[in-house]
Amino acid sequence: MVNSVVLDRTFAACAHPIRRAILERLAKSELTVREATSDFGVSKPAISRHLRVLEEAGAITRVIDGRNHRIRLSEDGLTGARDWISQRALWERKFDVIEEYLASRATTQDSPPS
Amino acid sequence: MVNSVVLDRTFAACAHPIRRAILERLAKSELTVREATSDFGVSKPAISRHLRVLEEAGAITRVIDGRNHRIRLSEDGLTGARDWISQRALWERKFDVIEEYLASRATTQDSPPS
């Protein structure tokens, strides 16, 4: 069971296009901070804030190797949010509608011709 | 392709425990505003703000029937966020690790005994 505060932070971390773009870049491999954050057209302090939000959410991990800061997706950093938003309960109504439709079709087909 | 602004709003809407609780209550059925929002121990203005965030994100729909306000989960209101966070690219590294492991195991098994 994922802590509610962790879910708050993960969803908030995903709620900005630059942060989502950083996560997508990191999906393939660990990157330097520069590689992960170049060409967004925003200031360095803004980039730092985005990285801090991602780190505090546990979505990324920073690896400091001398003067090189590399970042990577945290193992399972997004799992709680993915599981919450994918939970069957939230999508159950749709399954119910399909089941109702299939049931009504079955009933129609079972009826003798009038 | 879901609009980035829509994704921002959906993820932000999910980034609060009360809003997630409202969505979970609505998962089963359409409810009155009172049923969907009772017992959270917060003020009416706070509840109104949470509902507005959910509505502006397209996560819920309000049905006004005379004096009754009923709300329900929007059809596909969370789909974009679910699809983004579930995209294979974000989880690919994990598959790669499994594939590497299987490949290394296969290589070990293929080696002649020393």
Coordinates of C-alpha atoms in Angstrom, one line a residue:
Chain A
M1 CA 0.0 0.0 0.0
V2 CA 1.6 3.2 -1.2
N3 CA 1.6 6.1 1.3
S4 CA -0.9 8.8 0.4
V5 CA 1.8 11.6 0.7
V6 CA 4.0 9.7 -1.8
L7 CA 1.0 9.5 -4.3
D8 CA 0.4 13.2 -3.8
R9 CA 4.0 13.9 -4.7
T10 CA 4.2 11.5 -7.6
F11 CA 1.0 12.8 -9.3
A12 CA 2.2 16.4 -8.7
A13 CA 5.6 15.6 -10.2
C14 CA 3.8 14.3 -13.3
A15 CA 1.7 17.4 -13.6
H16 CA 4.1 19.5 -15.6
P17 CA 5.2 19.0 -19.3
I18 CA 8.9 19.6 -18.6
R19 CA 8.9 17.1 -15.7
R20 CA 7.1 14.5 -17.9
A21 CA 9.6 15.2 -20.7
I22 CA 12.6 14.7 -18.3
L23 CA 11.0 11.3 -17.2
E24 CA 10.6 10.3 -20.8
R25 CA 14.2 11.1 -21.6
L26 CA 15.4 9.1 -18.6
A27 CA 13.2 6.2 -19.6
K28 CA 15.9 4.9 -22.0
S29 CA 19.0 5.4 -19.8
E30 CA 20.7 7.3 -17.1
L31 CA 21.7 10.8 -18.3
T32 CA 23.7 13.8 -17.2
V33 CA 21.6 16.6 -15.8
R34 CA 22.5 18.5 -18.9
E35 CA 21.3 15.8 -21.3
A36 CA 18.1 15.3 -19.3
T37 CA 17.2 19.0 -19.1
S38 CA 18.6 20.7 -22.2
D39 CA 16.5 22.6 -24.8
F40 CA 13.5 23.3 -22.6
G41 CA 14.0 27.0 -22.9
V42 CA 13.6 27.7 -19.2
S43 CA 16.0 29.1 -16.7
K44 CA 18.5 27.1 -14.6
P45 CA 16.7 27.8 -11.4
A46 CA 13.4 26.6 -13.0
I47 CA 15.2 23.4 -14.1
S48 CA 16.6 22.9 -10.6
R49 CA 13.1 23.3 -9.1
H50 CA 11.7 20.7 -11.5
L51 CA 14.5 18.3 -10.6
R52 CA 13.9 18.9 -6.9
V53 CA 10.2 18.1 -7.4
L54 CA 11.0 14.9 -9.2
E55 CA 13.6 13.9 -6.6
E56 CA 11.3 14.6 -3.6
A57 CA 8.6 12.5 -5.3
G58 CA 11.1 9.7 -5.5
A59 CA 10.7 9.6 -9.3
I60 CA 14.4 10.1 -10.1
T61 CA 17.6 9.4 -8.3
R62 CA 20.8 11.5 -8.5
V63 CA 24.1 9.8 -8.8
I64 CA 27.0 12.2 -8.0
D65 CA 30.3 11.0 -9.5
G66 CA 32.9 13.7 -8.9
R67 CA 31.8 16.7 -10.8
N68 CA 29.3 14.8 -12.8
H69 CA 25.7 14.7 -11.7
R70 CA 23.8 11.9 -13.4
I71 CA 20.1 11.2 -12.9
R72 CA 18.0 8.2 -13.6
L73 CA 14.5 7.0 -13.1
S74 CA 14.1 5.5 -9.7
E75 CA 13.2 1.8 -9.6
D76 CA 9.5 1.7 -9.0
G77 CA 9.3 5.5 -8.5
L78 CA 6.1 5.8 -10.5
T79 CA 4.6 2.4 -9.6
G80 CA 2.2 3.7 -6.9
A81 CA 0.7 6.3 -9.1
R82 CA 0.4 4.0 -12.0
D83 CA -1.3 1.3 -9.8
W84 CA -3.7 3.8 -8.3
I85 CA -4.8 5.3 -11.6
S86 CA -5.1 1.8 -13.2
Q87 CA -7.0 0.2 -10.3
R88 CA -10.0 -1.7 -11.6
A89 CA -12.4 0.2 -9.3
L90 CA -11.9 3.3 -11.3
W91 CA -12.6 1.6 -14.6
E92 CA -15.2 -0.9 -13.3
R93 CA -18.2 1.1 -14.6
K94 CA -16.9 0.7 -18.1
F95 CA -16.6 -3.1 -17.6
D96 CA -20.1 -3.1 -16.2
V97 CA -21.4 -1.3 -19.3
I98 CA -19.8 -3.9 -21.5
E99 CA -21.1 -6.7 -19.4
E100 CA -24.6 -5.2 -19.5
Y101 CA -24.4 -4.9 -23.2
L102 CA -23.3 -8.5 -23.7
A103 CA -26.0 -9.7 -21.3
S104 CA -28.7 -7.7 -23.1
R105 CA -27.4 -9.1 -26.5
A106 CA -27.4 -12.6 -25.1
T107 CA -31.0 -12.2 -23.8
T108 CA -32.1 -10.8 -27.2
Q109 CA -30.5 -13.8 -29.0
D110 CA -32.1 -16.3 -26.6
S111 CA -35.6 -14.9 -27.1
P112 CA -37.7 -16.9 -29.5
P113 CA -38.6 -15.1 -32.7
S114 CA -41.8 -13.2 -32.4
Chain B
M1 CA -2.7 12.1 -28.4
V2 CA -3.8 13.8 -25.2
N3 CA -3.2 17.5 -24.9
S4 CA -0.4 18.3 -22.5
V5 CA -2.5 20.8 -20.6
V6 CA -5.1 18.2 -20.1
L7 CA -2.4 15.8 -18.7
D8 CA -1.2 18.6 -16.4
R9 CA -4.7 19.1 -15.0
T10 CA -5.5 15.4 -14.7
F11 CA -2.2 14.6 -12.8
A12 CA -2.7 17.7 -10.6
A13 CA -6.3 16.6 -9.9
C14 CA -5.0 13.2 -8.7
A15 CA -2.4 14.9 -6.5
H16 CA -4.6 15.3 -3.4
P17 CA -6.0 12.6 -1.1
I18 CA -9.4 14.1 -0.9
R19 CA -9.7 14.4 -4.6
R20 CA -8.6 10.7 -5.0
A21 CA -11.1 9.7 -2.4
I22 CA -13.9 11.5 -4.3
L23 CA -12.9 9.7 -7.5
E24 CA -12.9 6.4 -5.7
R25 CA -16.4 7.0 -4.3
L26 CA -17.6 7.9 -7.8
A27 CA -16.1 4.8 -9.3
K28 CA -19.1 2.7 -8.3
S29 CA -21.8 5.1 -9.3
E30 CA -23.0 8.7 -9.8
L31 CA -23.5 10.4 -6.4
T32 CA -24.9 13.6 -4.9
V33 CA -22.3 16.1 -4.1
R34 CA -23.0 15.5 -0.4
E35 CA -22.5 11.7 -0.8
A36 CA -19.3 12.1 -2.7
T37 CA -17.8 14.7 -0.3
S38 CA -19.1 13.9 3.2
D39 CA -16.9 13.1 6.2
F40 CA -13.6 14.6 4.9
G41 CA -13.5 17.0 7.8
V42 CA -12.8 20.1 5.6
S43 CA -14.8 23.3 5.0
K44 CA -17.4 23.6 2.3
P45 CA -15.2 26.1 0.3
A46 CA -12.4 23.6 0.4
I47 CA -14.7 20.9 -1.0
S48 CA -15.9 23.3 -3.7
R49 CA -12.3 24.0 -4.7
H50 CA -11.5 20.3 -4.9
L51 CA -14.6 19.7 -7.1
R52 CA -13.7 22.6 -9.3
V53 CA -10.2 21.1 -9.8
L54 CA -11.7 17.8 -10.7
E55 CA -14.2 19.3 -13.1
E56 CA -11.6 21.5 -14.8
A57 CA -9.5 18.5 -15.3
G58 CA -12.4 16.7 -17.0
A59 CA -12.2 14.0 -14.4
I60 CA -15.8 14.5 -13.2
T61 CA -19.1 15.7 -14.7
R62 CA -21.8 17.5 -12.8
V63 CA -25.4 16.8 -13.6
I64 CA -27.8 19.5 -12.3
D65 CA -31.3 18.2 -11.8
G66 CA -33.4 20.9 -10.2
R67 CA -31.9 21.5 -6.8
N68 CA -29.9 18.3 -6.9
H69 CA -26.3 18.4 -8.0
R70 CA -25.1 14.9 -8.9
I71 CA -21.5 14.2 -10.0
R72 CA -20.0 11.2 -11.8
L73 CA -16.7 10.1 -13.2
S74 CA -16.3 11.4 -16.7
E75 CA -16.1 8.8 -19.4
D76 CA -12.4 8.5 -20.2
G77 CA -11.5 11.5 -17.9
L78 CA -8.5 9.7 -16.5
T79 CA -7.5 7.8 -19.6
G80 CA -4.8 10.2 -20.8
A81 CA -3.0 10.2 -17.5
R82 CA -3.3 6.4 -17.1
D83 CA -1.9 5.9 -20.6
W84 CA 1.0 8.3 -20.1
I85 CA 2.1 6.8 -16.9
S86 CA 1.6 3.2 -18.2
Q87 CA 3.5 3.8 -21.5
R88 CA 6.0 1.0 -22.1
A89 CA 8.9 3.5 -22.6
L90 CA 8.8 4.4 -18.9
W91 CA 9.0 0.8 -17.8
E92 CA 11.2 -0.5 -20.6
R93 CA 14.4 -0.4 -18.6
K94 CA 12.9 -3.0 -16.3
F95 CA 12.1 -5.3 -19.2
D96 CA 15.6 -4.7 -20.5
V97 CA 17.0 -5.9 -17.2
I98 CA 14.9 -9.0 -17.3
E99 CA 16.0 -9.7 -20.9
E100 CA 19.7 -9.2 -20.0
Y101 CA 19.3 -11.6 -17.1
L102 CA 17.6 -14.2 -19.3
A103 CA 20.3 -13.7 -22.0
S104 CA 23.1 -14.1 -19.5
R105 CA 21.5 -17.2 -18.0
A106 CA 21.1 -18.7 -21.5
T107 CA 24.8 -18.0 -22.2
T108 CA 25.9 -19.6 -19.0
Q109 CA 23.8 -22.7 -19.7
D110 CA 25.2 -22.9 -23.2
S111 CA 28.8 -22.8 -22.0
P112 CA 30.6 -26.1 -22.0
P113 CA 31.5 -27.3 -18.5
S114 CA 35.0 -26.2 -17.5

